[in-house]
Coordinates of C-alpha atoms in Angstrom, one line a residue:
X6 CA -90.9 43.5 -9.5
X7 CA -87.7 41.1 -9.5
X8 CA -86.3 44.2 -11.0
X9 CA -86.9 46.7 -8.3
X10 CA -85.4 45.0 -5.6
X11 CA -82.3 43.8 -7.3
X12 CA -82.1 47.5 -8.7
X13 CA -82.7 48.9 -5.3
X14 CA -79.9 46.7 -3.7
X15 CA -77.4 47.7 -6.7
X16 CA -77.9 51.8 -5.6
X17 CA -76.7 51.1 -2.1
X18 CA -77.7 49.1 1.6
X19 CA -81.0 48.0 1.9
X20 CA -82.7 48.3 4.8
X21 CA -85.2 45.6 6.1
X22 CA -87.6 45.8 9.1
X23 CA -86.9 44.5 12.8
X24 CA -88.5 41.9 15.0
X25 CA -92.3 41.4 14.3
X26 CA -93.0 38.9 16.6
X27 CA -91.4 40.3 19.4
X28 CA -93.2 43.3 18.7
X29 CA -96.2 41.5 18.9
X30 CA -95.1 40.0 22.8
X31 CA -94.3 43.8 23.6
X32 CA -98.0 44.9 22.6
X33 CA -99.4 42.5 24.5
X34 CA -99.9 39.2 22.7
X35 CA -99.1 36.1 24.6
X36 CA -96.4 34.2 23.7
X37 CA -98.6 31.0 23.0
X38 CA -100.4 32.3 20.6
X39 CA -100.0 31.3 17.0
X40 CA -98.7 34.8 15.9
X41 CA -99.6 34.1 11.9
X42 CA -102.7 33.9 12.7
X43 CA -103.2 37.4 13.7
X44 CA -103.5 38.1 9.9
X45 CA -107.0 36.9 10.5
X46 CA -108.0 37.1 14.4
X47 CA -105.9 40.6 15.1
X48 CA -105.0 42.3 11.3
X49 CA -105.2 46.1 12.6
X50 CA -102.0 45.1 15.1
X51 CA -100.3 43.3 12.3
X52 CA -101.0 46.4 10.0
X53 CA -99.6 48.6 12.6
X54 CA -96.6 46.9 13.5
X55 CA -95.9 47.4 9.4
X56 CA -96.6 50.8 9.4
X57 CA -94.4 51.8 12.3
X58 CA -91.6 50.0 10.5
X59 CA -92.4 52.0 7.2
X60 CA -92.6 55.2 9.5
X61 CA -89.0 54.4 10.8
X62 CA -87.7 54.4 7.1
X63 CA -87.4 50.9 5.9
X64 CA -86.7 49.7 2.2
X65 CA -88.6 46.4 2.6
X66 CA -91.0 44.9 5.4
X67 CA -91.6 41.2 5.7
X68 CA -95.1 39.5 5.7
X69 CA -96.4 38.1 9.2
X70 CA -95.9 34.8 8.2
X71 CA -93.0 33.5 9.4
X72 CA -94.7 30.2 10.3
X73 CA -97.3 29.7 8.1
X74 CA -96.1 26.4 6.7
X75 CA -98.5 23.4 6.6
X76 CA -96.3 21.7 9.4
X77 CA -96.5 24.5 11.9
X78 CA -100.3 25.5 11.4
X79 CA -101.2 21.9 12.1
X80 CA -99.9 22.2 15.5
X81 CA -102.1 24.8 15.8
X82 CA -105.1 23.1 14.2
X83 CA -105.0 25.6 11.5
X84 CA -103.7 23.7 8.6
X85 CA -107.0 24.2 6.8
X86 CA -106.3 28.3 6.7
X87 CA -103.3 28.2 5.3
X88 CA -103.8 30.2 2.0
X89 CA -106.0 32.3 3.8
X90 CA -103.2 33.0 6.5
X91 CA -100.6 33.6 4.1
X92 CA -103.0 35.8 1.8
X93 CA -104.1 37.8 4.3
X94 CA -99.9 38.1 5.5
X95 CA -99.4 39.2 2.0
X96 CA -102.2 41.8 2.0
X97 CA -101.7 43.4 5.2
X98 CA -98.2 44.1 4.4
X99 CA -98.6 45.3 0.4
X100 CA -101.4 47.8 2.2
X101 CA -99.3 49.0 5.1
X102 CA -96.0 49.2 2.5
X103 CA -97.6 51.9 -0.1
X104 CA -95.8 52.8 -2.9
X105 CA -92.1 52.9 -2.2
X106 CA -92.0 50.3 0.3
X107 CA -91.2 46.7 -1.0
X108 CA -92.9 43.4 0.4
X109 CA -91.0 40.3 1.1
X110 CA -92.8 37.1 1.8
X111 CA -91.6 35.9 4.9
X112 CA -90.8 31.6 5.0
X113 CA -89.2 30.0 8.3
X114 CA -88.2 26.2 8.6
X115 CA -90.9 23.9 8.7
X116 CA -90.3 22.7 12.2
X117 CA -89.8 19.0 11.5
X118 CA -86.3 17.6 11.1
X119 CA -85.5 16.2 7.0
X120 CA -83.5 13.6 6.5
X121 CA -80.9 12.8 7.1
X122 CA -81.5 14.1 10.7
X123 CA -85.3 13.0 10.3
X124 CA -88.1 11.4 8.8
X125 CA -89.7 14.2 6.3
X126 CA -88.3 13.3 2.8
X127 CA -86.8 16.2 1.0
X128 CA -89.4 16.2 -1.4
X129 CA -92.0 16.3 0.8
X130 CA -90.5 19.5 2.4
X131 CA -90.1 21.3 -0.5
X132 CA -93.9 20.3 -1.5
X133 CA -94.6 22.0 2.4
X134 CA -92.6 25.2 1.4
X135 CA -94.3 25.6 -1.9
X136 CA -97.8 25.4 -0.6
X137 CA -97.1 28.4 1.3
X138 CA -94.7 30.5 -1.6
X139 CA -97.1 29.9 -3.8
X140 CA -100.1 31.6 -1.9
X141 CA -97.3 34.4 -1.3
X142 CA -96.6 34.9 -4.5
X143 CA -100.1 35.4 -5.9
X144 CA -100.4 38.0 -2.9
X145 CA -98.1 40.3 -4.6
X146 CA -94.9 40.0 -2.5
X147 CA -91.9 41.6 -4.4
X148 CA -89.2 38.8 -2.9
X149 CA -88.6 36.1 -0.7
X150 CA -86.9 36.1 2.7
X151 CA -86.0 32.6 3.9
X152 CA -85.1 32.9 7.8
X153 CA -83.6 31.3 10.7
X154 CA -82.9 28.0 9.2
X155 CA -80.8 25.6 11.2
X156 CA -80.1 22.9 8.5
X157 CA -79.0 23.9 4.9
X158 CA -80.5 21.1 3.5
X159 CA -83.9 22.3 4.3
X160 CA -82.6 26.0 3.2
X161 CA -82.2 24.5 -0.1
X162 CA -85.5 23.1 -0.3
X163 CA -86.7 25.8 0.4
X164 CA -84.7 28.0 -2.5
X165 CA -85.9 25.2 -4.5
X166 CA -89.5 25.8 -4.0
X167 CA -89.1 29.2 -4.6
X168 CA -87.7 28.8 -7.4
X169 CA -90.7 26.1 -8.7
X170 CA -93.1 29.2 -8.0
X171 CA -91.7 32.1 -9.9
X172 CA -88.4 34.0 -10.7
X173 CA -88.8 36.6 -7.6
X174 CA -85.7 37.3 -5.7
X175 CA -84.6 35.1 -2.7
X176 CA -82.9 36.3 0.7
X177 CA -81.6 33.1 2.1
X178 CA -80.9 33.2 5.8
X179 CA -79.1 30.8 8.2
X180 CA -78.6 31.4 12.0
X181 CA -75.7 31.0 14.2
X182 CA -73.8 30.3 17.5
X183 CA -71.9 32.6 19.6
X184 CA -68.8 31.4 18.0
X185 CA -70.0 32.6 14.5
X186 CA -70.3 28.6 13.7
X187 CA -73.6 27.1 12.2
X188 CA -76.1 25.4 14.9
X189 CA -75.0 22.3 13.2
X190 CA -71.0 23.1 14.3
X191 CA -70.0 24.2 10.3
X192 CA -67.8 26.4 9.9
X193 CA -68.6 29.9 8.7
X194 CA -66.3 29.0 5.6
X195 CA -68.1 25.8 4.8
X196 CA -71.8 27.4 5.9
X197 CA -71.1 30.2 3.2
X198 CA -70.0 27.8 0.3
X199 CA -73.2 25.4 0.9
X200 CA -75.4 28.3 0.8
X201 CA -73.6 29.6 -2.3
X202 CA -73.5 27.1 -4.0
X203 CA -77.9 27.2 -4.1
X204 CA -77.8 30.3 -6.0
X205 CA -79.9 32.7 -3.7
X206 CA -80.1 36.0 -4.8
X207 CA -78.6 37.2 -1.1
X208 CA -77.6 35.0 1.6
X209 CA -77.0 35.8 5.5
X210 CA -77.5 35.0 8.9
X211 CA -80.5 36.2 11.4
X212 CA -81.4 35.7 14.7
X213 CA -80.1 34.2 17.6
X214 CA -77.5 36.4 18.1
X215 CA -76.7 40.1 18.4
X216 CA -74.8 42.3 16.7
X217 CA -71.3 42.0 17.7
X218 CA -70.8 38.0 16.8
X219 CA -72.6 38.8 13.4
X220 CA -69.9 41.6 12.7
X221 CA -67.2 39.2 13.4
X222 CA -68.8 36.9 11.3
X223 CA -69.3 39.1 8.3
X224 CA -65.6 40.3 8.4
X225 CA -64.8 36.8 8.2
X226 CA -67.0 35.4 5.4
X227 CA -67.3 38.8 2.9
X228 CA -64.3 38.0 0.9
X229 CA -65.2 34.3 0.8
X230 CA -68.2 35.1 -2.0
X231 CA -68.9 37.4 -4.8
X232 CA -73.1 37.4 -3.3
X233 CA -74.7 40.4 -1.6
X234 CA -75.0 39.7 2.2
X235 CA -77.8 40.3 4.7
X236 CA -77.1 40.6 8.5
X237 CA -80.5 41.1 11.0
X238 CA -79.2 40.4 14.5
X239 CA -81.5 40.0 17.3
X240 CA -81.1 43.1 20.1
X241 CA -78.9 41.0 22.2
X242 CA -79.6 38.0 24.2
X243 CA -82.8 38.7 25.8
X244 CA -82.9 38.9 29.9
X245 CA -85.9 37.5 31.9
X246 CA -87.4 40.5 34.0
X247 CA -90.6 39.4 35.9
X248 CA -91.4 36.4 34.0
X249 CA -90.8 38.4 30.8
X250 CA -88.1 38.4 28.0
X251 CA -86.6 41.8 27.6
X252 CA -83.8 42.5 25.1
X253 CA -81.5 45.0 26.7
X254 CA -79.7 46.2 23.2
X255 CA -80.5 49.9 22.5
X256 CA -81.1 51.3 19.3
X257 CA -78.4 53.8 19.3
X258 CA -76.1 50.3 20.1
X259 CA -77.5 48.9 17.5
X260 CA -77.2 52.1 14.9
X261 CA -73.2 51.6 15.4
X262 CA -73.1 48.5 14.4
X263 CA -75.2 49.4 11.4
X264 CA -72.0 51.9 10.5
X265 CA -69.8 48.9 11.1
X266 CA -72.1 46.1 8.6
X267 CA -71.6 48.3 6.1
X268 CA -68.2 49.5 6.3
X269 CA -67.4 45.7 6.3
X270 CA -69.5 45.0 2.9
X271 CA -72.9 44.2 4.0
X272 CA -75.3 45.0 1.4
X273 CA -78.5 44.1 3.4
X274 CA -79.1 45.0 7.1
X275 CA -82.0 44.8 9.5
X276 CA -83.3 42.9 12.9
X277 CA -84.3 40.1 14.3
X278 CA -86.1 39.2 17.6
X279 CA -85.9 42.3 20.2
X280 CA -85.4 45.1 17.5
X281 CA -88.2 47.2 17.1
X282 CA -89.3 50.4 15.0
X283 CA -86.8 52.7 17.1
X284 CA -84.0 50.5 16.7
X285 CA -84.4 50.7 12.6
X286 CA -84.9 53.9 12.9
X287 CA -81.2 54.5 14.2
X288 CA -79.7 51.9 11.2
X289 CA -81.6 54.1 8.9
X290 CA -80.0 57.4 10.1
X291 CA -76.8 55.6 10.1
X292 CA -77.1 54.4 6.4
X293 CA -78.7 58.2 5.3
X294 CA -75.2 59.8 7.4
X295 CA -72.6 58.1 6.2
X296 CA -74.1 57.1 2.0
X297 CA -72.6 53.9 2.1
X298 CA -72.9 52.2 -1.1
X299 CA -72.9 48.2 -1.8
X300 CA -69.7 46.5 -1.8
X301 CA -69.1 42.8 -3.2
X302 CA -65.8 40.8 -3.8
X303 CA -64.9 39.9 -6.7
X304 CA -63.5 36.0 -6.3
X305 CA -64.6 33.6 -4.3
X306 CA -62.0 31.6 -2.2
X307 CA -61.7 27.5 -2.8
X308 CA -62.6 24.9 -0.5
X309 CA -61.2 21.5 0.1
X310 CA -62.7 18.5 1.2
X311 CA -61.4 15.1 3.1
X312 CA -60.5 11.9 1.1
X313 CA -59.1 8.5 1.4
X314 CA -61.0 7.9 4.9
X315 CA -60.5 4.1 5.6
X316 CA -63.8 3.1 6.8
X317 CA -63.4 -0.1 9.2
X318 CA -65.4 -3.7 8.3
X319 CA -68.7 -3.7 10.6
X320 CA -66.8 -7.1 11.6
X321 CA -64.0 -4.9 13.1
X322 CA -65.6 -2.7 14.7
X323 CA -65.9 -4.5 18.1
X324 CA -65.6 -8.0 20.2
X325 CA -69.6 -7.9 20.0
X326 CA -69.2 -7.2 16.0
X327 CA -66.8 -9.8 15.3
X328 CA -69.3 -12.1 17.4
X329 CA -72.2 -11.0 15.3
X330 CA -70.3 -11.7 12.1
X331 CA -69.2 -15.3 12.9
X332 CA -72.6 -16.2 13.8
X333 CA -72.2 -16.9 17.7
X334 CA -75.3 -16.6 19.6
X335 CA -74.9 -13.3 21.9
X336 CA -75.6 -12.7 25.4
X337 CA -76.2 -9.2 26.5
X338 CA -77.3 -8.1 29.8
X339 CA -79.2 -4.8 30.9
X340 CA -77.7 -2.5 34.0
X341 CA -79.4 0.7 34.7
X342 CA -76.6 3.0 36.1
X343 CA -76.8 4.1 40.2
X344 CA -78.5 6.8 41.7
X345 CA -75.7 8.0 43.8
X346 CA -71.9 8.7 42.5
X347 CA -70.8 5.2 43.6
X348 CA -70.3 2.4 40.6
X349 CA -69.5 -0.5 43.1
X350 CA -72.6 -2.0 43.2
X351 CA -72.3 -2.5 39.5
X352 CA -69.2 -2.8 38.9
X353 CA -69.4 -6.3 41.1
X354 CA -72.8 -7.2 39.1
X355 CA -70.4 -7.0 36.0
X356 CA -67.8 -9.2 37.3
X357 CA -70.4 -11.7 37.8
X358 CA -71.7 -11.6 34.8
X359 CA -68.0 -11.5 33.4
X360 CA -67.3 -14.9 35.2
X361 CA -70.7 -16.3 34.2
X362 CA -69.5 -16.1 30.3
X363 CA -71.8 -12.8 29.3
X364 CA -70.9 -11.2 26.0
X365 CA -71.5 -7.6 27.0
X366 CA -73.3 -5.4 29.3
X367 CA -75.6 -2.9 28.0
X368 CA -76.2 0.3 30.0
X369 CA -79.7 2.3 29.4
X370 CA -78.7 6.3 29.2
X371 CA -81.3 7.8 31.7
X372 CA -83.9 5.3 31.6
X373 CA -87.5 6.2 31.7
X374 CA -85.8 10.3 31.9
X375 CA -84.8 10.0 35.5
X376 CA -81.5 10.9 37.1
X377 CA -78.7 9.1 37.5
X378 CA -75.1 8.6 36.7
X379 CA -74.2 9.1 33.2
X380 CA -74.4 6.1 30.8
X381 CA -71.1 6.5 29.4
X382 CA -69.1 7.4 32.6
X383 CA -70.8 3.4 33.9
X384 CA -69.9 2.1 30.3
X385 CA -66.1 3.7 30.5
X386 CA -65.5 2.2 33.8
X387 CA -67.0 -1.3 33.7
X388 CA -64.3 -1.7 30.6
X389 CA -61.7 -0.2 32.5
X390 CA -62.9 -2.1 35.9
X391 CA -64.2 -5.3 35.1
X392 CA -62.9 -6.1 31.2
X393 CA -66.1 -6.9 30.2
X394 CA -67.3 -5.2 26.6
X395 CA -70.3 -2.5 27.0
X396 CA -73.1 -1.4 24.2
X397 CA -73.5 2.4 25.6
X398 CA -77.2 3.3 25.1
X399 CA -77.4 7.2 23.8
X400 CA -80.7 9.4 23.9
X401 CA -81.2 12.2 21.5
X402 CA -83.3 13.9 24.8
X403 CA -81.4 16.8 26.3
X404 CA -78.9 16.9 23.8
X405 CA -78.6 19.1 20.5
X406 CA -76.6 18.4 17.6
X407 CA -72.9 19.6 18.7
X408 CA -73.2 17.8 21.8
X409 CA -73.9 14.6 20.6
X410 CA -71.4 15.0 17.8
X411 CA -69.3 15.7 21.2
X412 CA -70.4 13.2 23.5
X413 CA -69.9 10.1 20.1
X414 CA -65.9 11.4 19.9
X415 CA -65.8 11.9 23.6
X416 CA -67.1 7.9 23.9
X417 CA -64.8 6.9 21.1
X418 CA -61.6 8.1 23.2
X419 CA -62.7 6.6 26.2
X420 CA -62.4 2.8 24.3
X421 CA -66.5 2.6 23.9
X422 CA -67.2 1.0 20.6
X423 CA -70.9 -0.3 20.8
X424 CA -73.7 2.6 20.5
X425 CA -77.2 1.9 21.0
X426 CA -78.8 4.7 18.8
X427 CA -82.3 5.8 20.5
X428 CA -84.5 8.5 20.7
X429 CA -85.3 8.9 24.4
X430 CA -88.0 9.0 26.7
X431 CA -89.7 12.2 27.3
X432 CA -89.1 14.0 31.2
X433 CA -92.9 13.8 31.6
X434 CA -92.5 10.0 31.5
X435 CA -90.0 10.0 34.1
X436 CA -89.3 11.8 37.7
X437 CA -89.3 15.2 36.6
X438 CA -92.5 16.0 34.8
X439 CA -91.5 20.1 34.9
X440 CA -88.2 19.6 33.0
X441 CA -87.8 20.6 29.5
X442 CA -86.7 18.2 27.0
X443 CA -84.2 18.9 23.7
X444 CA -84.7 16.6 20.9
X445 CA -82.9 18.2 18.1
X446 CA -82.9 14.8 16.2
X447 CA -84.3 11.4 16.9
X448 CA -82.9 8.2 16.8
X449 CA -82.7 8.4 12.5
X450 CA -80.8 11.6 12.6
X451 CA -78.4 10.4 15.7
X452 CA -77.6 7.3 13.3
X453 CA -76.9 9.6 10.7
X454 CA -74.8 11.5 12.8
X455 CA -72.4 8.4 14.1
X456 CA -72.5 7.4 10.0
X457 CA -70.6 10.5 9.3
X458 CA -68.4 10.3 12.0
X459 CA -67.5 6.7 11.0
X460 CA -66.6 8.5 7.9
X461 CA -64.5 11.3 9.0
X462 CA -66.8 14.0 9.1
X463 CA -69.3 16.0 11.5
X464 CA -72.8 16.8 10.5
X465 CA -71.5 20.0 8.7
X466 CA -69.6 17.9 6.4
X467 CA -66.3 19.0 8.5
X468 CA -63.3 16.8 8.4
X469 CA -62.6 15.4 11.8
X470 CA -59.2 13.6 10.9
X471 CA -59.4 9.9 11.3
X472 CA -62.7 8.6 11.5
X473 CA -64.5 7.2 14.7
X474 CA -65.5 3.4 14.1
X475 CA -68.6 2.9 16.4
X476 CA -70.8 -0.5 16.0
X477 CA -74.0 0.9 15.8
X478 CA -77.4 -0.6 17.3
X479 CA -80.8 0.8 17.2
X480 CA -84.0 -0.1 18.6
X481 CA -87.1 -1.9 17.6
X482 CA -90.6 -2.6 19.4
X483 CA -92.2 -5.3 17.6
X484 CA -95.5 -4.8 19.5
X485 CA -95.7 -1.0 18.5
X486 CA -99.6 -0.1 18.0
X487 CA -98.8 1.9 14.8
X488 CA -96.6 -1.1 13.6
X489 CA -96.4 0.4 9.9
X490 CA -94.7 3.4 11.3
X491 CA -93.0 1.5 13.6
X492 CA -91.3 -0.6 10.4
X493 CA -90.8 3.1 8.1
X494 CA -88.8 4.0 11.1
X495 CA -86.7 1.0 11.0
X496 CA -86.4 1.2 7.5
X497 CA -84.9 4.4 7.7
X498 CA -82.5 3.7 10.5
X499 CA -81.1 1.0 8.2
X500 CA -80.7 3.3 5.3
X501 CA -78.7 5.6 7.4
X502 CA -76.0 3.2 8.5
X503 CA -78.0 0.9 11.4
X504 CA -75.8 -2.1 12.0
X505 CA -78.0 -4.6 14.4
X506 CA -81.2 -4.7 15.9
X507 CA -82.3 -4.9 19.5
X508 CA -86.3 -4.8 20.6
X509 CA -87.9 -4.0 23.4
X510 CA -88.9 -6.7 25.3
X511 CA -90.9 -9.6 24.0
X512 CA -93.8 -11.1 25.8
X513 CA -96.1 -12.5 22.8
X514 CA -94.6 -14.5 20.7
X515 CA -97.1 -14.4 17.9
X516 CA -96.4 -10.9 17.6
X517 CA -93.0 -11.0 17.8
X518 CA -92.7 -14.1 15.1
X519 CA -94.9 -11.8 12.8
X520 CA -92.5 -8.7 13.6
X521 CA -89.5 -10.9 12.3
X522 CA -91.5 -12.0 8.9
X523 CA -91.8 -8.2 8.2
X524 CA -88.3 -7.2 8.9
X525 CA -86.6 -10.4 6.6
X526 CA -85.8 -8.0 3.9
X527 CA -83.3 -6.2 6.1
X528 CA -81.1 -8.8 7.2
X529 CA -79.4 -7.1 10.0
X530 CA -78.5 -9.5 13.2
X531 CA -81.7 -8.9 16.0
X532 CA -81.0 -9.0 19.3
X533 CA -84.7 -10.0 21.1
X534 CA -85.1 -8.2 24.3
X535 CA -86.1 -10.5 27.5
X536 CA -87.7 -9.2 30.7
X537 CA -87.9 -12.0 33.6
X538 CA -91.4 -10.8 35.1
X539 CA -90.7 -10.5 38.7
X540 CA -94.7 -10.6 39.7
X541 CA -98.1 -9.8 38.9
X542 CA -97.4 -6.3 40.3
X543 CA -94.4 -6.1 38.0
X544 CA -96.4 -7.4 34.7
X545 CA -99.0 -4.9 35.6
X546 CA -96.4 -2.2 35.8
X547 CA -95.1 -3.2 32.5
X548 CA -98.4 -3.0 30.7
X549 CA -99.6 0.4 32.0
X550 CA -96.4 2.5 32.9
X551 CA -93.8 1.4 30.2
X552 CA -94.4 2.8 26.7
X553 CA -94.3 0.1 24.0
X554 CA -94.5 -2.9 26.5
X555 CA -97.2 -5.6 26.2
X556 CA -97.8 -8.4 28.7
X557 CA -100.4 -10.6 26.9
X558 CA -103.4 -12.0 29.0
X559 CA -102.6 -15.6 28.9
X560 CA -99.1 -14.5 31.0
X561 CA -101.0 -12.3 33.0
X562 CA -103.5 -15.2 34.2
X563 CA -100.1 -17.7 35.2
X564 CA -98.8 -14.9 37.1
X565 CA -102.0 -14.1 39.1
X566 CA -102.0 -17.6 40.2
X567 CA -99.2 -17.1 42.4
X568 CA -100.2 -13.2 43.1
X569 CA -100.5 -14.3 47.2
X570 CA -96.2 -15.6 46.7
X571 CA -93.5 -13.3 46.4
X572 CA -91.4 -16.1 45.5
X573 CA -93.6 -18.3 43.8
X574 CA -94.3 -15.0 41.3
X575 CA -90.6 -14.6 41.3
X576 CA -90.0 -18.5 39.8
X577 CA -92.8 -18.0 37.6
X578 CA -92.1 -14.8 35.8
X579 CA -88.2 -16.9 35.2
X580 CA -89.9 -19.9 33.6
X581 CA -91.9 -17.5 31.3
X582 CA -88.9 -16.1 29.9
X583 CA -87.1 -19.1 29.5
X584 CA -89.8 -20.5 27.6
X585 CA -89.7 -16.9 25.6
X586 CA -86.6 -17.9 25.0
X587 CA -86.4 -21.4 23.8
X588 CA -89.2 -20.1 21.3
X589 CA -87.3 -17.5 20.0
X590 CA -83.4 -18.6 19.9
X591 CA -83.8 -19.9 16.2
X592 CA -84.7 -16.6 14.7
X593 CA -82.8 -14.4 16.4
X594 CA -78.7 -13.2 16.4
X595 CA -78.6 -13.2 20.8
X596 CA -80.4 -11.9 23.4
X597 CA -80.8 -8.8 25.7
X598 CA -81.9 -9.5 29.0
X599 CA -83.1 -7.2 31.8
X600 CA -82.5 -7.9 35.6
X601 CA -85.0 -6.4 37.4
X602 CA -84.3 -4.6 40.4
X603 CA -80.6 -5.6 39.5
X604 CA -80.7 -8.8 40.8
X605 CA -78.3 -10.4 38.0
X606 CA -78.6 -13.9 39.6
X607 CA -81.9 -14.0 37.7
X608 CA -80.3 -13.8 34.3
X609 CA -78.3 -17.0 35.3
X610 CA -81.6 -18.7 36.4
X611 CA -83.2 -17.9 32.6
X612 CA -80.4 -18.7 30.7
X613 CA -79.6 -22.2 32.9
X614 CA -81.0 -25.2 30.9
X615 CA -81.0 -23.2 27.7
X616 CA -79.2 -24.3 24.5
X617 CA -77.4 -21.9 23.1
X618 CA -75.5 -21.7 20.0

């Protein structure tokens, strides 16, 4: 059937169906339902949606299998039914299509980050895609549509998986922003170049934006490739009406844009979220009324890639980097940003630390997902007002990849040179349990982004001019419950470009030294975290409410002896911290000491009498 689709494409514009998931939603299926599973639990509804699109005049319908991959089905507890769901999806579509309409196997992204932004290896992603694609192929689909992808690297693995399984045609589609760029920030030109190099049969865009943005994108890229182009917009942006998302773009409006798409050189058109059979019927009317034929330019433009970027050596990136390279034992103190708009108290504390001789101040980014002054604002203020160098915690939570890159470039422009890349606490660990979280990437992906900025490129491969030179730190938890997973992630962070390691607070020395033996192969400076316990209650809080902290029983017992005296408990906590530092200091490059409740005097008491190299 490869020839059937390509021959139809050669004859003229090919019309696909519209949104399937939003049709289920419009027909009363709750949004938290696994829509792919409807192939098993409500096949008549799936078949009816397909038949309504066939009646509207489509050339191709898509299987109801967009999220039927191993990762997404596993999240619904349906991994063991993957083959059954995809097989039935193909069978139902085949039945509804009849003799004239073709069936495209719908494959979406996995829903988990692939390297370099996440832990999933390329080979694993390719195998996940292949498992789904193989079943759809056996089920009799005529072609494959890979749609709503964000990352070209993941799209490439899906294309390769199709090529591994069969020789059926492939449509490769990415999703874009309101300005026509990819969600990674890649320009339309870069995006088309990257996808065309993967050699799909058709490339294109779908979802996220409405008809107008996609027309602008099409007009911008049509002359850049000889491949056919597919355009499948949403019915505009949804509006929340009485708790339901309603798409307001009318069928007539989309029909008007169908004409414009074809005039601009689209070869495949269709709809995505919010478009229904009436929208697709109007698109068919546009095709039939004007009799447009396919148009593909004969020559693609070339592109240039930045070269001769001078990457700054690690030891020249900051004062902290220089002192670590020289073997100086560094002292880093954690200061938490204020809850209000005034940083006067933190400035005064930073001055005390500076006069004492502390090397650097470390500022957490929204610790425990609470609302505070931004860590970046405080870091820049302390460097400007006090002159002490800072380490900026930077958490992935609440930022997409575009915002992350903007923030990091802004940090560099503000004179911040040291970054500690962390994933971040979800809001449910903090003061706003109903807040939503954005996690486009985790700490591994964040390190990859910073590394690329340090080489003069954004994550999409676009040149940014002179490179940044951010000194990249990463976090590690010696007491992680799943230590093997923690060590694997640390290895990935190092591979991505990490240059120093800061640990969670150390309480159990046996656990810490075991961790240090496990990471001997890494050979990066390790700065150990130290938390002077303020009381038994503080220790109980650390044990029960701070992820990744474990105060051993023998220390808890020491603090219990002073449970009736606040001052005695605080003094014992300082002694414990000092003893811990004495035992660690010969195996680490520095120490990060927290100042419980903002009392920097506690730091001075811990360091008093400890001889550091």
